[in-house]
Amino acid sequence: MKKFIKEFKDFALRGNVMDMAVGVLIGGAFSGIVTSLTDNFIQPIINMIITRKFYSLEEVAGYASAFGSSVVNFLIMAFILFLLLKAMNKLLTIGARKPEPEVPAVKICPFCQSEISINATRCPHCTSHISEDEEEVQAETAEA
């Protein structure tokens, strides 16, 4: 049973599934905007053209208010989804370990520019001594 729950958790929290869920919820909320646009703007304009009846200022304000309300509802829904996904991503990264930076295994000889072991004090190619000061100069030139 533990394996089944772990598999379900891995499936449900995978990026594709979360993206699809957000898309469905945002699509549902956006359909309210489209419905409000057609009911409160397009349909009254069509009715006005067909019946040649002009709407009063109060009716137009009512239509605009209803459309504005649906836009605000959409924005609230989108903001809540954003906060939920942000919290879920934060929870998923709590147990994850950060990768440790790689320690280079080789360095470059400042005299012959060949790769040598990081622990070498003498270059096997040109047999020159590698001192700590030269390594610092080499590190500074590598950064630039």
Short mmCIF file of N, CA, C and O in Angstrom, two decimals:
data_model
loop_
_atom_site.label_atom_id
_atom_site.label_comp_id
_atom_site.label_asym_id
_atom_site.label_seq_id
_atom_site.Cartn_x
_atom_site.Cartn_y
_atom_site.Cartn_z
N MET A 1 0.83 -1.19 0.00
CA MET A 1 0.00 0.00 0.00
C MET A 1 0.87 1.26 0.00
O MET A 1 0.52 2.24 -0.63
N LYS A 2 2.03 1.22 0.71
CA LYS A 2 2.92 2.38 0.74
C LYS A 2 3.46 2.68 -0.65
O LYS A 2 3.59 3.84 -1.04
N LYS A 3 3.79 1.63 -1.40
CA LYS A 3 4.30 1.83 -2.75
C LYS A 3 3.24 2.47 -3.64
O LYS A 3 3.55 3.36 -4.44
N PHE A 4 2.00 2.05 -3.49
CA PHE A 4 0.90 2.62 -4.27
C PHE A 4 0.72 4.10 -3.97
O PHE A 4 0.58 4.92 -4.88
N ILE A 5 0.78 4.45 -2.70
CA ILE A 5 0.64 5.86 -2.30
C ILE A 5 1.81 6.69 -2.82
O ILE A 5 1.63 7.81 -3.30
N LYS A 6 3.02 6.12 -2.74
CA LYS A 6 4.19 6.83 -3.26
C LYS A 6 4.07 7.05 -4.76
O LYS A 6 4.36 8.14 -5.26
N GLU A 7 3.63 6.03 -5.49
CA GLU A 7 3.46 6.16 -6.94
C GLU A 7 2.41 7.22 -7.26
O GLU A 7 2.58 8.01 -8.19
N PHE A 8 1.31 7.24 -6.51
CA PHE A 8 0.27 8.24 -6.75
C PHE A 8 0.78 9.65 -6.46
O PHE A 8 0.51 10.58 -7.21
N LYS A 9 1.55 9.78 -5.39
CA LYS A 9 2.12 11.09 -5.04
C LYS A 9 3.07 11.57 -6.14
O LYS A 9 3.03 12.73 -6.55
N ASP A 10 3.92 10.66 -6.62
CA ASP A 10 4.84 11.02 -7.71
C ASP A 10 4.07 11.44 -8.96
O ASP A 10 4.45 12.38 -9.65
N PHE A 11 2.98 10.73 -9.25
CA PHE A 11 2.16 11.06 -10.42
C PHE A 11 1.46 12.40 -10.24
O PHE A 11 1.49 13.26 -11.12
N ALA A 12 0.84 12.61 -9.10
CA ALA A 12 0.02 13.81 -8.87
C ALA A 12 0.87 15.07 -8.77
O ALA A 12 0.41 16.15 -9.14
N LEU A 13 2.08 14.95 -8.28
CA LEU A 13 2.91 16.14 -8.10
C LEU A 13 3.90 16.35 -9.24
O LEU A 13 4.74 17.24 -9.16
N ARG A 14 3.78 15.55 -10.28
CA ARG A 14 4.63 15.75 -11.45
C ARG A 14 4.22 17.05 -12.13
O ARG A 14 3.07 17.46 -12.08
N GLY A 15 5.15 17.70 -12.76
CA GLY A 15 4.89 19.00 -13.37
C GLY A 15 3.77 19.01 -14.39
O GLY A 15 2.95 19.93 -14.42
N ASN A 16 3.68 17.98 -15.22
CA ASN A 16 2.66 17.96 -16.26
C ASN A 16 1.25 17.90 -15.68
O ASN A 16 0.34 18.55 -16.19
N VAL A 17 1.07 17.12 -14.66
CA VAL A 17 -0.26 16.98 -14.05
C VAL A 17 -0.67 18.29 -13.38
O VAL A 17 -1.81 18.74 -13.50
N MET A 18 0.28 18.93 -12.70
CA MET A 18 -0.04 20.20 -12.04
C MET A 18 -0.35 21.27 -13.08
O MET A 18 -1.28 22.06 -12.90
N ASP A 19 0.38 21.30 -14.17
CA ASP A 19 0.12 22.27 -15.23
C ASP A 19 -1.27 22.06 -15.83
O ASP A 19 -1.99 23.01 -16.11
N MET A 20 -1.62 20.80 -16.03
CA MET A 20 -2.93 20.50 -16.59
C MET A 20 -4.04 20.92 -15.63
O MET A 20 -5.06 21.50 -16.05
N ALA A 21 -3.87 20.67 -14.34
CA ALA A 21 -4.89 21.05 -13.36
C ALA A 21 -5.06 22.56 -13.32
O ALA A 21 -6.18 23.07 -13.28
N VAL A 22 -3.95 23.28 -13.35
CA VAL A 22 -4.03 24.75 -13.35
C VAL A 22 -4.72 25.22 -14.64
O VAL A 22 -5.56 26.13 -14.61
N GLY A 23 -4.39 24.60 -15.75
CA GLY A 23 -5.03 24.98 -17.02
C GLY A 23 -6.53 24.77 -17.00
O GLY A 23 -7.29 25.61 -17.49
N VAL A 24 -6.98 23.67 -16.41
CA VAL A 24 -8.42 23.40 -16.33
C VAL A 24 -9.10 24.44 -15.44
O VAL A 24 -10.16 24.98 -15.78
N LEU A 25 -8.51 24.73 -14.29
CA LEU A 25 -9.12 25.71 -13.39
C LEU A 25 -9.13 27.12 -13.98
O LEU A 25 -10.13 27.83 -13.89
N ILE A 26 -8.04 27.52 -14.60
CA ILE A 26 -7.99 28.84 -15.22
C ILE A 26 -8.95 28.90 -16.40
O ILE A 26 -9.62 29.91 -16.63
N GLY A 27 -9.05 27.82 -17.15
CA GLY A 27 -10.01 27.77 -18.26
C GLY A 27 -11.43 27.91 -17.79
O GLY A 27 -12.24 28.60 -18.41
N GLY A 28 -11.76 27.25 -16.67
CA GLY A 28 -13.11 27.39 -16.11
C GLY A 28 -13.39 28.80 -15.64
O GLY A 28 -14.48 29.35 -15.85
N ALA A 29 -12.39 29.43 -15.03
CA ALA A 29 -12.57 30.80 -14.57
C ALA A 29 -12.66 31.76 -15.76
O ALA A 29 -13.43 32.72 -15.75
N PHE A 30 -11.90 31.49 -16.81
CA PHE A 30 -11.92 32.36 -17.98
C PHE A 30 -13.24 32.23 -18.74
O PHE A 30 -13.68 33.19 -19.38
N SER A 31 -13.87 31.06 -18.67
CA SER A 31 -15.17 30.90 -19.34
C SER A 31 -16.20 31.84 -18.72
O SER A 31 -17.11 32.30 -19.42
N GLY A 32 -16.06 32.18 -17.44
CA GLY A 32 -16.95 33.16 -16.82
C GLY A 32 -16.78 34.55 -17.44
O GLY A 32 -17.77 35.28 -17.64
N ILE A 33 -15.54 34.90 -17.80
CA ILE A 33 -15.30 36.19 -18.45
C ILE A 33 -15.93 36.20 -19.84
O ILE A 33 -16.58 37.17 -20.24
N VAL A 34 -15.76 35.10 -20.57
CA VAL A 34 -16.32 35.03 -21.93
C VAL A 34 -17.84 35.08 -21.87
O VAL A 34 -18.49 35.79 -22.66
N THR A 35 -18.44 34.36 -20.95
CA THR A 35 -19.90 34.37 -20.81
C THR A 35 -20.39 35.77 -20.45
O THR A 35 -21.37 36.26 -21.02
N SER A 36 -19.70 36.42 -19.53
CA SER A 36 -20.08 37.77 -19.14
C SER A 36 -19.92 38.75 -20.30
O SER A 36 -20.74 39.64 -20.49
N LEU A 37 -18.87 38.59 -21.08
CA LEU A 37 -18.65 39.46 -22.24
C LEU A 37 -19.80 39.32 -23.24
O LEU A 37 -20.33 40.32 -23.73
N THR A 38 -20.18 38.09 -23.53
CA THR A 38 -21.28 37.90 -24.49
C THR A 38 -22.62 38.35 -23.93
O THR A 38 -23.40 38.98 -24.63
N ASP A 39 -22.88 38.06 -22.65
CA ASP A 39 -24.17 38.44 -22.06
C ASP A 39 -24.29 39.93 -21.80
O ASP A 39 -25.38 40.49 -21.91
N ASN A 40 -23.19 40.59 -21.45
CA ASN A 40 -23.27 41.98 -21.01
C ASN A 40 -22.80 43.00 -22.04
O ASN A 40 -23.03 44.19 -21.86
N PHE A 41 -22.15 42.57 -23.12
CA PHE A 41 -21.72 43.53 -24.13
C PHE A 41 -22.21 43.16 -25.53
O PHE A 41 -22.86 43.95 -26.19
N ILE A 42 -21.89 41.97 -25.98
CA ILE A 42 -22.21 41.60 -27.36
C ILE A 42 -23.72 41.46 -27.56
O ILE A 42 -24.28 42.00 -28.51
N GLN A 43 -24.39 40.73 -26.68
CA GLN A 43 -25.83 40.53 -26.82
C GLN A 43 -26.62 41.84 -26.74
O GLN A 43 -27.50 42.05 -27.57
N PRO A 44 -26.34 42.74 -25.81
CA PRO A 44 -27.07 44.02 -25.81
C PRO A 44 -26.83 44.85 -27.09
O PRO A 44 -27.75 45.50 -27.58
N ILE A 45 -25.61 44.78 -27.63
CA ILE A 45 -25.34 45.52 -28.88
C ILE A 45 -26.16 44.92 -30.02
O ILE A 45 -26.76 45.65 -30.83
N ILE A 46 -26.20 43.58 -30.09
CA ILE A 46 -27.00 42.93 -31.14
C ILE A 46 -28.48 43.27 -30.96
O ILE A 46 -29.18 43.58 -31.94
N ASN A 47 -28.98 43.21 -29.72
CA ASN A 47 -30.38 43.57 -29.46
C ASN A 47 -30.66 45.02 -29.83
O ASN A 47 -31.73 45.33 -30.36
N MET A 48 -29.73 45.91 -29.57
CA MET A 48 -29.91 47.32 -29.88
C MET A 48 -29.97 47.52 -31.40
O MET A 48 -30.78 48.31 -31.90
N ILE A 49 -29.17 46.79 -32.14
CA ILE A 49 -29.18 46.92 -33.60
C ILE A 49 -30.48 46.36 -34.18
O ILE A 49 -31.09 46.97 -35.07
N ILE A 50 -30.92 45.22 -33.65
CA ILE A 50 -32.13 44.58 -34.19
C ILE A 50 -33.38 45.36 -33.82
O ILE A 50 -34.24 45.64 -34.67
N THR A 51 -33.53 45.74 -32.56
CA THR A 51 -34.78 46.39 -32.09
C THR A 51 -34.73 47.90 -32.18
O THR A 51 -35.76 48.55 -32.01
N ARG A 52 -33.56 48.46 -32.43
CA ARG A 52 -33.36 49.91 -32.50
C ARG A 52 -33.78 50.60 -31.19
O ARG A 52 -34.22 51.74 -31.18
N LYS A 53 -33.65 49.86 -30.10
CA LYS A 53 -33.94 50.41 -28.78
C LYS A 53 -32.62 50.72 -28.10
O LYS A 53 -31.75 49.85 -27.98
N PHE A 54 -32.41 51.94 -27.64
CA PHE A 54 -31.18 52.32 -26.97
C PHE A 54 -31.32 52.12 -25.48
O PHE A 54 -32.39 52.34 -24.91
N TYR A 55 -30.23 51.69 -24.87
CA TYR A 55 -30.24 51.42 -23.44
C TYR A 55 -29.97 52.70 -22.66
O TYR A 55 -29.26 53.59 -23.12
N SER A 56 -30.52 52.73 -21.46
CA SER A 56 -30.27 53.90 -20.60
C SER A 56 -28.89 53.78 -19.98
O SER A 56 -28.25 52.73 -20.01
N LEU A 57 -28.45 54.86 -19.40
CA LEU A 57 -27.12 54.89 -18.79
C LEU A 57 -27.04 53.91 -17.62
O LEU A 57 -26.00 53.28 -17.40
N GLU A 58 -28.14 53.74 -16.87
CA GLU A 58 -28.15 52.80 -15.75
C GLU A 58 -28.00 51.36 -16.23
O GLU A 58 -27.33 50.53 -15.60
N GLU A 59 -28.63 51.02 -17.36
CA GLU A 59 -28.53 49.66 -17.89
C GLU A 59 -27.10 49.37 -18.37
O GLU A 59 -26.56 48.29 -18.11
N VAL A 60 -26.51 50.36 -19.03
CA VAL A 60 -25.14 50.17 -19.51
C VAL A 60 -24.19 50.03 -18.32
O VAL A 60 -23.28 49.18 -18.34
N ALA A 61 -24.40 50.83 -17.28
CA ALA A 61 -23.56 50.73 -16.09
C ALA A 61 -23.74 49.37 -15.42
O ALA A 61 -22.77 48.79 -14.91
N GLY A 62 -24.94 48.82 -15.43
CA GLY A 62 -25.18 47.50 -14.86
C GLY A 62 -24.45 46.41 -15.62
O GLY A 62 -23.86 45.51 -15.03
N TYR A 63 -24.48 46.51 -16.96
CA TYR A 63 -23.76 45.54 -17.78
C TYR A 63 -22.26 45.63 -17.54
O TYR A 63 -21.56 44.62 -17.41
N ALA A 64 -21.74 46.86 -17.49
CA ALA A 64 -20.31 47.05 -17.27
C ALA A 64 -19.90 46.54 -15.89
O ALA A 64 -18.84 45.95 -15.71
N SER A 65 -20.78 46.76 -14.91
CA SER A 65 -20.49 46.30 -13.54
C SER A 65 -20.44 44.78 -13.48
O SER A 65 -19.57 44.20 -12.82
N ALA A 66 -21.37 44.12 -14.17
CA ALA A 66 -21.39 42.65 -14.17
C ALA A 66 -20.13 42.10 -14.85
O ALA A 66 -19.53 41.12 -14.37
N PHE A 67 -19.71 42.72 -15.95
CA PHE A 67 -18.50 42.27 -16.63
C PHE A 67 -17.27 42.51 -15.75
O PHE A 67 -16.40 41.65 -15.64
N GLY A 68 -17.20 43.67 -15.11
CA GLY A 68 -16.08 43.97 -14.21
C GLY A 68 -16.02 42.99 -13.06
O GLY A 68 -14.93 42.57 -12.64
N SER A 69 -17.17 42.60 -12.56
CA SER A 69 -17.21 41.62 -11.47
C SER A 69 -16.64 40.28 -11.91
O SER A 69 -15.91 39.63 -11.16
N SER A 70 -16.96 39.86 -13.13
CA SER A 70 -16.43 38.57 -13.61
C SER A 70 -14.91 38.65 -13.83
O SER A 70 -14.20 37.68 -13.58
N VAL A 71 -14.40 39.81 -14.26
CA VAL A 71 -12.96 39.97 -14.42
C VAL A 71 -12.27 39.91 -13.05
O VAL A 71 -11.23 39.26 -12.90
N VAL A 72 -12.84 40.57 -12.06
CA VAL A 72 -12.27 40.53 -10.71
C VAL A 72 -12.29 39.11 -10.16
O VAL A 72 -11.33 38.65 -9.54
N ASN A 73 -13.37 38.37 -10.39
CA ASN A 73 -13.45 36.97 -9.94
C ASN A 73 -12.34 36.14 -10.59
O ASN A 73 -11.71 35.30 -9.93
N PHE A 74 -12.09 36.36 -11.87
CA PHE A 74 -11.02 35.64 -12.56
C PHE A 74 -9.66 35.97 -11.95
O PHE A 74 -8.85 35.09 -11.71
N LEU A 75 -9.41 37.25 -11.69
CA LEU A 75 -8.12 37.65 -11.12
C LEU A 75 -7.92 37.06 -9.72
O LEU A 75 -6.81 36.64 -9.38
N ILE A 76 -8.97 37.01 -8.94
CA ILE A 76 -8.88 36.42 -7.59
C ILE A 76 -8.55 34.93 -7.70
O ILE A 76 -7.69 34.41 -6.99
N MET A 77 -9.24 34.24 -8.62
CA MET A 77 -9.00 32.81 -8.81
C MET A 77 -7.55 32.57 -9.26
O MET A 77 -6.87 31.67 -8.76
N ALA A 78 -7.07 33.36 -10.20
CA ALA A 78 -5.70 33.19 -10.70
C ALA A 78 -4.69 33.46 -9.58
O ALA A 78 -3.70 32.74 -9.45
N PHE A 79 -4.94 34.47 -8.75
CA PHE A 79 -4.03 34.78 -7.65
C PHE A 79 -4.00 33.66 -6.62
O PHE A 79 -2.93 33.28 -6.13
N ILE A 80 -5.15 33.10 -6.31
CA ILE A 80 -5.20 32.00 -5.34
C ILE A 80 -4.47 30.78 -5.88
O ILE A 80 -3.71 30.11 -5.15
N LEU A 81 -4.65 30.48 -7.17
CA LEU A 81 -3.91 29.36 -7.77
C LEU A 81 -2.41 29.60 -7.74
O LEU A 81 -1.63 28.69 -7.47
N PHE A 82 -2.01 30.84 -8.00
CA PHE A 82 -0.59 31.19 -7.94
C PHE A 82 -0.03 30.93 -6.55
O PHE A 82 1.04 30.32 -6.39
N LEU A 83 -0.75 31.36 -5.52
CA LEU A 83 -0.28 31.16 -4.15
C LEU A 83 -0.22 29.68 -3.79
O LEU A 83 0.72 29.23 -3.12
N LEU A 84 -1.23 28.91 -4.22
CA LEU A 84 -1.23 27.48 -3.93
C LEU A 84 -0.05 26.77 -4.60
O LEU A 84 0.62 25.95 -3.97
N LEU A 85 0.21 27.10 -5.85
CA LEU A 85 1.33 26.46 -6.55
C LEU A 85 2.67 26.88 -5.95
O LEU A 85 3.59 26.08 -5.85
N LYS A 86 2.76 28.13 -5.55
CA LYS A 86 4.00 28.60 -4.93
C LYS A 86 4.24 27.85 -3.61
O LYS A 86 5.36 27.42 -3.34
N ALA A 87 3.19 27.67 -2.81
CA ALA A 87 3.32 26.94 -1.55
C ALA A 87 3.67 25.47 -1.81
O ALA A 87 4.50 24.89 -1.11
N MET A 88 3.05 24.87 -2.84
CA MET A 88 3.32 23.46 -3.13
C MET A 88 4.76 23.29 -3.60
O MET A 88 5.43 22.34 -3.20
N ASN A 89 5.23 24.19 -4.44
CA ASN A 89 6.63 24.10 -4.89
C ASN A 89 7.59 24.27 -3.72
O ASN A 89 8.63 23.63 -3.67
N LYS A 90 7.25 25.13 -2.79
CA LYS A 90 8.08 25.32 -1.60
C LYS A 90 8.12 24.04 -0.77
O LYS A 90 9.18 23.63 -0.28
N LEU A 91 6.97 23.39 -0.61
CA LEU A 91 6.92 22.14 0.15
C LEU A 91 7.72 21.04 -0.53
O LEU A 91 8.34 20.20 0.14
N LEU A 92 7.70 21.01 -1.86
CA LEU A 92 8.43 19.97 -2.58
C LEU A 92 9.94 20.15 -2.47
O LEU A 92 10.69 19.18 -2.53
N THR A 93 10.41 21.37 -2.31
CA THR A 93 11.85 21.61 -2.23
C THR A 93 12.39 21.54 -0.82
O THR A 93 13.61 21.62 -0.64
N ILE A 94 11.54 21.36 0.18
CA ILE A 94 12.02 21.31 1.57
C ILE A 94 12.92 20.09 1.78
O ILE A 94 13.98 20.19 2.37
N GLY A 95 12.53 18.93 1.29
CA GLY A 95 13.30 17.72 1.52
C GLY A 95 14.42 17.51 0.53
O GLY A 95 15.26 16.64 0.71
N ALA A 96 14.45 18.29 -0.54
CA ALA A 96 15.47 18.09 -1.58
C ALA A 96 16.82 18.63 -1.11
O ALA A 96 16.91 19.67 -0.48
N ARG A 97 17.86 17.90 -1.44
CA ARG A 97 19.20 18.34 -1.10
C ARG A 97 19.76 19.17 -2.24
O ARG A 97 19.55 18.86 -3.41
N LYS A 98 20.50 20.19 -1.87
CA LYS A 98 21.14 21.03 -2.87
C LYS A 98 22.40 20.33 -3.35
O LYS A 98 23.15 19.78 -2.55
N PRO A 99 22.66 20.35 -4.65
CA PRO A 99 23.87 19.70 -5.14
C PRO A 99 25.11 20.44 -4.66
O PRO A 99 25.14 21.66 -4.62
N GLU A 100 26.10 19.66 -4.27
CA GLU A 100 27.34 20.26 -3.79
C GLU A 100 28.16 20.72 -4.99
O GLU A 100 28.16 20.06 -6.03
N PRO A 101 28.86 21.84 -4.86
CA PRO A 101 29.65 22.31 -6.00
C PRO A 101 30.78 21.33 -6.30
O PRO A 101 31.37 20.74 -5.38
N GLU A 102 31.07 21.19 -7.58
CA GLU A 102 32.12 20.26 -7.98
C GLU A 102 33.50 20.85 -7.66
O GLU A 102 33.76 22.01 -7.91
N VAL A 103 34.33 20.00 -7.10
CA VAL A 103 35.71 20.39 -6.83
C VAL A 103 36.53 19.91 -8.03
O VAL A 103 36.47 18.74 -8.39
N PRO A 104 37.27 20.82 -8.64
CA PRO A 104 38.03 20.41 -9.83
C PRO A 104 39.09 19.38 -9.46
O PRO A 104 39.74 19.48 -8.43
N ALA A 105 39.26 18.39 -10.33
CA ALA A 105 40.24 17.33 -10.08
C ALA A 105 41.58 17.66 -10.72
O ALA A 105 42.58 17.04 -10.40
N VAL A 106 41.58 18.66 -11.59
CA VAL A 106 42.83 19.03 -12.27
C VAL A 106 43.00 20.54 -12.21
O VAL A 106 42.06 21.28 -11.96
N LYS A 107 44.24 20.95 -12.41
CA LYS A 107 44.54 22.38 -12.52
C LYS A 107 45.47 22.55 -13.71
O LYS A 107 45.98 21.58 -14.26
N ILE A 108 45.67 23.78 -14.10
CA ILE A 108 46.52 24.08 -15.26
C ILE A 108 47.88 24.57 -14.77
O ILE A 108 47.97 25.43 -13.89
N CYS A 109 48.93 24.00 -15.33
CA CYS A 109 50.28 24.43 -15.00
C CYS A 109 50.47 25.85 -15.53
O CYS A 109 50.19 26.11 -16.71
N PRO A 110 50.92 26.79 -14.68
CA PRO A 110 51.08 28.16 -15.15
C PRO A 110 52.23 28.34 -16.15
O PRO A 110 52.30 29.36 -16.83
N PHE A 111 53.08 27.36 -16.29
CA PHE A 111 54.24 27.48 -17.18
C PHE A 111 53.97 26.86 -18.56
O PHE A 111 54.20 27.49 -19.58
N CYS A 112 53.48 25.61 -18.57
CA CYS A 112 53.29 24.94 -19.86
C CYS A 112 51.82 24.81 -20.25
O CYS A 112 51.52 24.29 -21.31
N GLN A 113 50.92 25.22 -19.38
CA GLN A 113 49.47 25.20 -19.62
C GLN A 113 48.90 23.81 -19.84
O GLN A 113 47.88 23.64 -20.47
N SER A 114 49.54 22.76 -19.30
CA SER A 114 48.98 21.42 -19.37
C SER A 114 48.22 21.11 -18.10
O SER A 114 48.45 21.70 -17.06
N GLU A 115 47.29 20.17 -18.22
CA GLU A 115 46.49 19.76 -17.07
C GLU A 115 47.31 18.86 -16.17
O GLU A 115 47.94 17.91 -16.64
N ILE A 116 47.26 19.16 -14.86
CA ILE A 116 47.95 18.33 -13.88
C ILE A 116 47.01 18.08 -12.73
O ILE A 116 45.98 18.74 -12.59
N SER A 117 47.34 17.13 -11.90
CA SER A 117 46.53 16.79 -10.75
C SER A 117 46.43 17.99 -9.80
O SER A 117 47.37 18.78 -9.68
N ILE A 118 45.29 18.10 -9.14
CA ILE A 118 45.07 19.21 -8.21
C ILE A 118 46.03 19.16 -7.04
O ILE A 118 46.38 20.19 -6.44
N ASN A 119 46.54 17.99 -6.69
CA ASN A 119 47.44 17.83 -5.55
C ASN A 119 48.92 17.94 -5.95
O ASN A 119 49.80 17.87 -5.09
N ALA A 120 49.20 18.08 -7.24
CA ALA A 120 50.60 18.09 -7.70
C ALA A 120 51.31 19.36 -7.26
O ALA A 120 50.73 20.44 -7.24
N THR A 121 52.58 19.20 -6.87
CA THR A 121 53.43 20.35 -6.54
C THR A 121 54.47 20.57 -7.62
O THR A 121 55.17 21.58 -7.61
N ARG A 122 54.57 19.62 -8.55
CA ARG A 122 55.51 19.74 -9.66
C ARG A 122 54.79 19.25 -10.92
O ARG A 122 54.09 18.24 -10.91
N CYS A 123 54.97 19.95 -12.00
CA CYS A 123 54.32 19.60 -13.27
C CYS A 123 55.04 18.39 -13.88
O CYS A 123 56.27 18.42 -14.04
N PRO A 124 54.31 17.33 -14.25
CA PRO A 124 54.97 16.17 -14.85
C PRO A 124 55.42 16.42 -16.29
O PRO A 124 56.22 15.67 -16.83
N HIS A 125 54.93 17.48 -16.90
CA HIS A 125 55.28 17.75 -18.30
C HIS A 125 56.52 18.63 -18.42
O HIS A 125 57.43 18.33 -19.19
N CYS A 126 56.54 19.74 -17.66
CA CYS A 126 57.68 20.65 -17.77
C CYS A 126 58.57 20.63 -16.53
O CYS A 126 59.57 21.34 -16.47
N THR A 127 58.20 19.85 -15.54
CA THR A 127 58.93 19.64 -14.28
C THR A 127 59.14 20.92 -13.48
O THR A 127 60.05 21.01 -12.66
N SER A 128 58.32 21.92 -13.69
CA SER A 128 58.46 23.15 -12.90
C SER A 128 57.71 22.98 -11.58
O SER A 128 56.75 22.24 -11.47
N HIS A 129 58.19 23.69 -10.56
CA HIS A 129 57.57 23.66 -9.24
C HIS A 129 56.32 24.54 -9.27
O HIS A 129 56.34 25.66 -9.77
N ILE A 130 55.25 24.02 -8.69
CA ILE A 130 54.00 24.77 -8.61
C ILE A 130 53.86 25.22 -7.16
O ILE A 130 53.71 24.41 -6.25
N SER A 131 53.93 26.51 -6.93
CA SER A 131 53.80 27.02 -5.57
C SER A 131 52.37 27.50 -5.34
O SER A 131 51.58 27.65 -6.26
N GLU A 132 52.05 27.75 -4.08
CA GLU A 132 50.71 28.20 -3.73
C GLU A 132 50.40 29.57 -4.34
O GLU A 132 49.29 29.85 -4.73
N ASP A 133 51.42 30.46 -4.41
CA ASP A 133 51.20 31.79 -4.98
C ASP A 133 50.83 31.69 -6.45
O ASP A 133 49.97 32.41 -6.93
N GLU A 134 51.45 30.79 -7.17
CA GLU A 134 51.16 30.63 -8.59
C GLU A 134 49.75 30.08 -8.78
O GLU A 134 49.06 30.43 -9.73
N GLU A 135 49.30 29.21 -7.86
CA GLU A 135 47.95 28.68 -7.96
C GLU A 135 46.92 29.79 -7.74
O GLU A 135 45.88 29.82 -8.40
N GLU A 136 47.20 30.72 -6.82
CA GLU A 136 46.28 31.83 -6.60
C GLU A 136 46.22 32.73 -7.82
O GLU A 136 45.15 33.18 -8.22
N VAL A 137 47.37 32.99 -8.43
CA VAL A 137 47.40 33.80 -9.65
C VAL A 137 46.63 33.09 -10.75
O VAL A 137 45.88 33.70 -11.50
N GLN A 138 46.81 31.77 -10.83
CA GLN A 138 46.11 30.99 -11.84
C GLN A 138 44.61 31.05 -11.61
O GLN A 138 43.83 31.20 -12.55
N ALA A 139 44.16 30.97 -10.36
CA ALA A 139 42.74 31.03 -10.07
C ALA A 139 42.16 32.39 -10.41
O ALA A 139 41.05 32.51 -10.91
N GLU A 140 42.94 33.45 -10.15
CA GLU A 140 42.47 34.81 -10.47
C GLU A 140 42.36 35.02 -11.96
O GLU A 140 41.42 35.62 -12.46
N THR A 141 43.31 34.49 -12.74
CA THR A 141 43.24 34.64 -14.19
C THR A 141 42.13 33.77 -14.78
O THR A 141 41.55 34.13 -15.79
N ALA A 142 41.82 32.66 -14.15
CA ALA A 142 40.73 31.81 -14.64
C ALA A 142 39.38 32.47 -14.43
O ALA A 142 38.46 32.30 -15.21
N GLU A 143 39.25 33.24 -13.34
CA GLU A 143 37.99 33.94 -13.06
C GLU A 143 37.75 35.08 -14.02
O GLU A 143 36.63 35.42 -14.34
N ALA A 144 38.82 35.73 -14.48
CA ALA A 144 38.68 36.89 -15.36
C ALA A 144 38.40 36.52 -16.78
O ALA A 144 37.71 35.82 -17.24
#
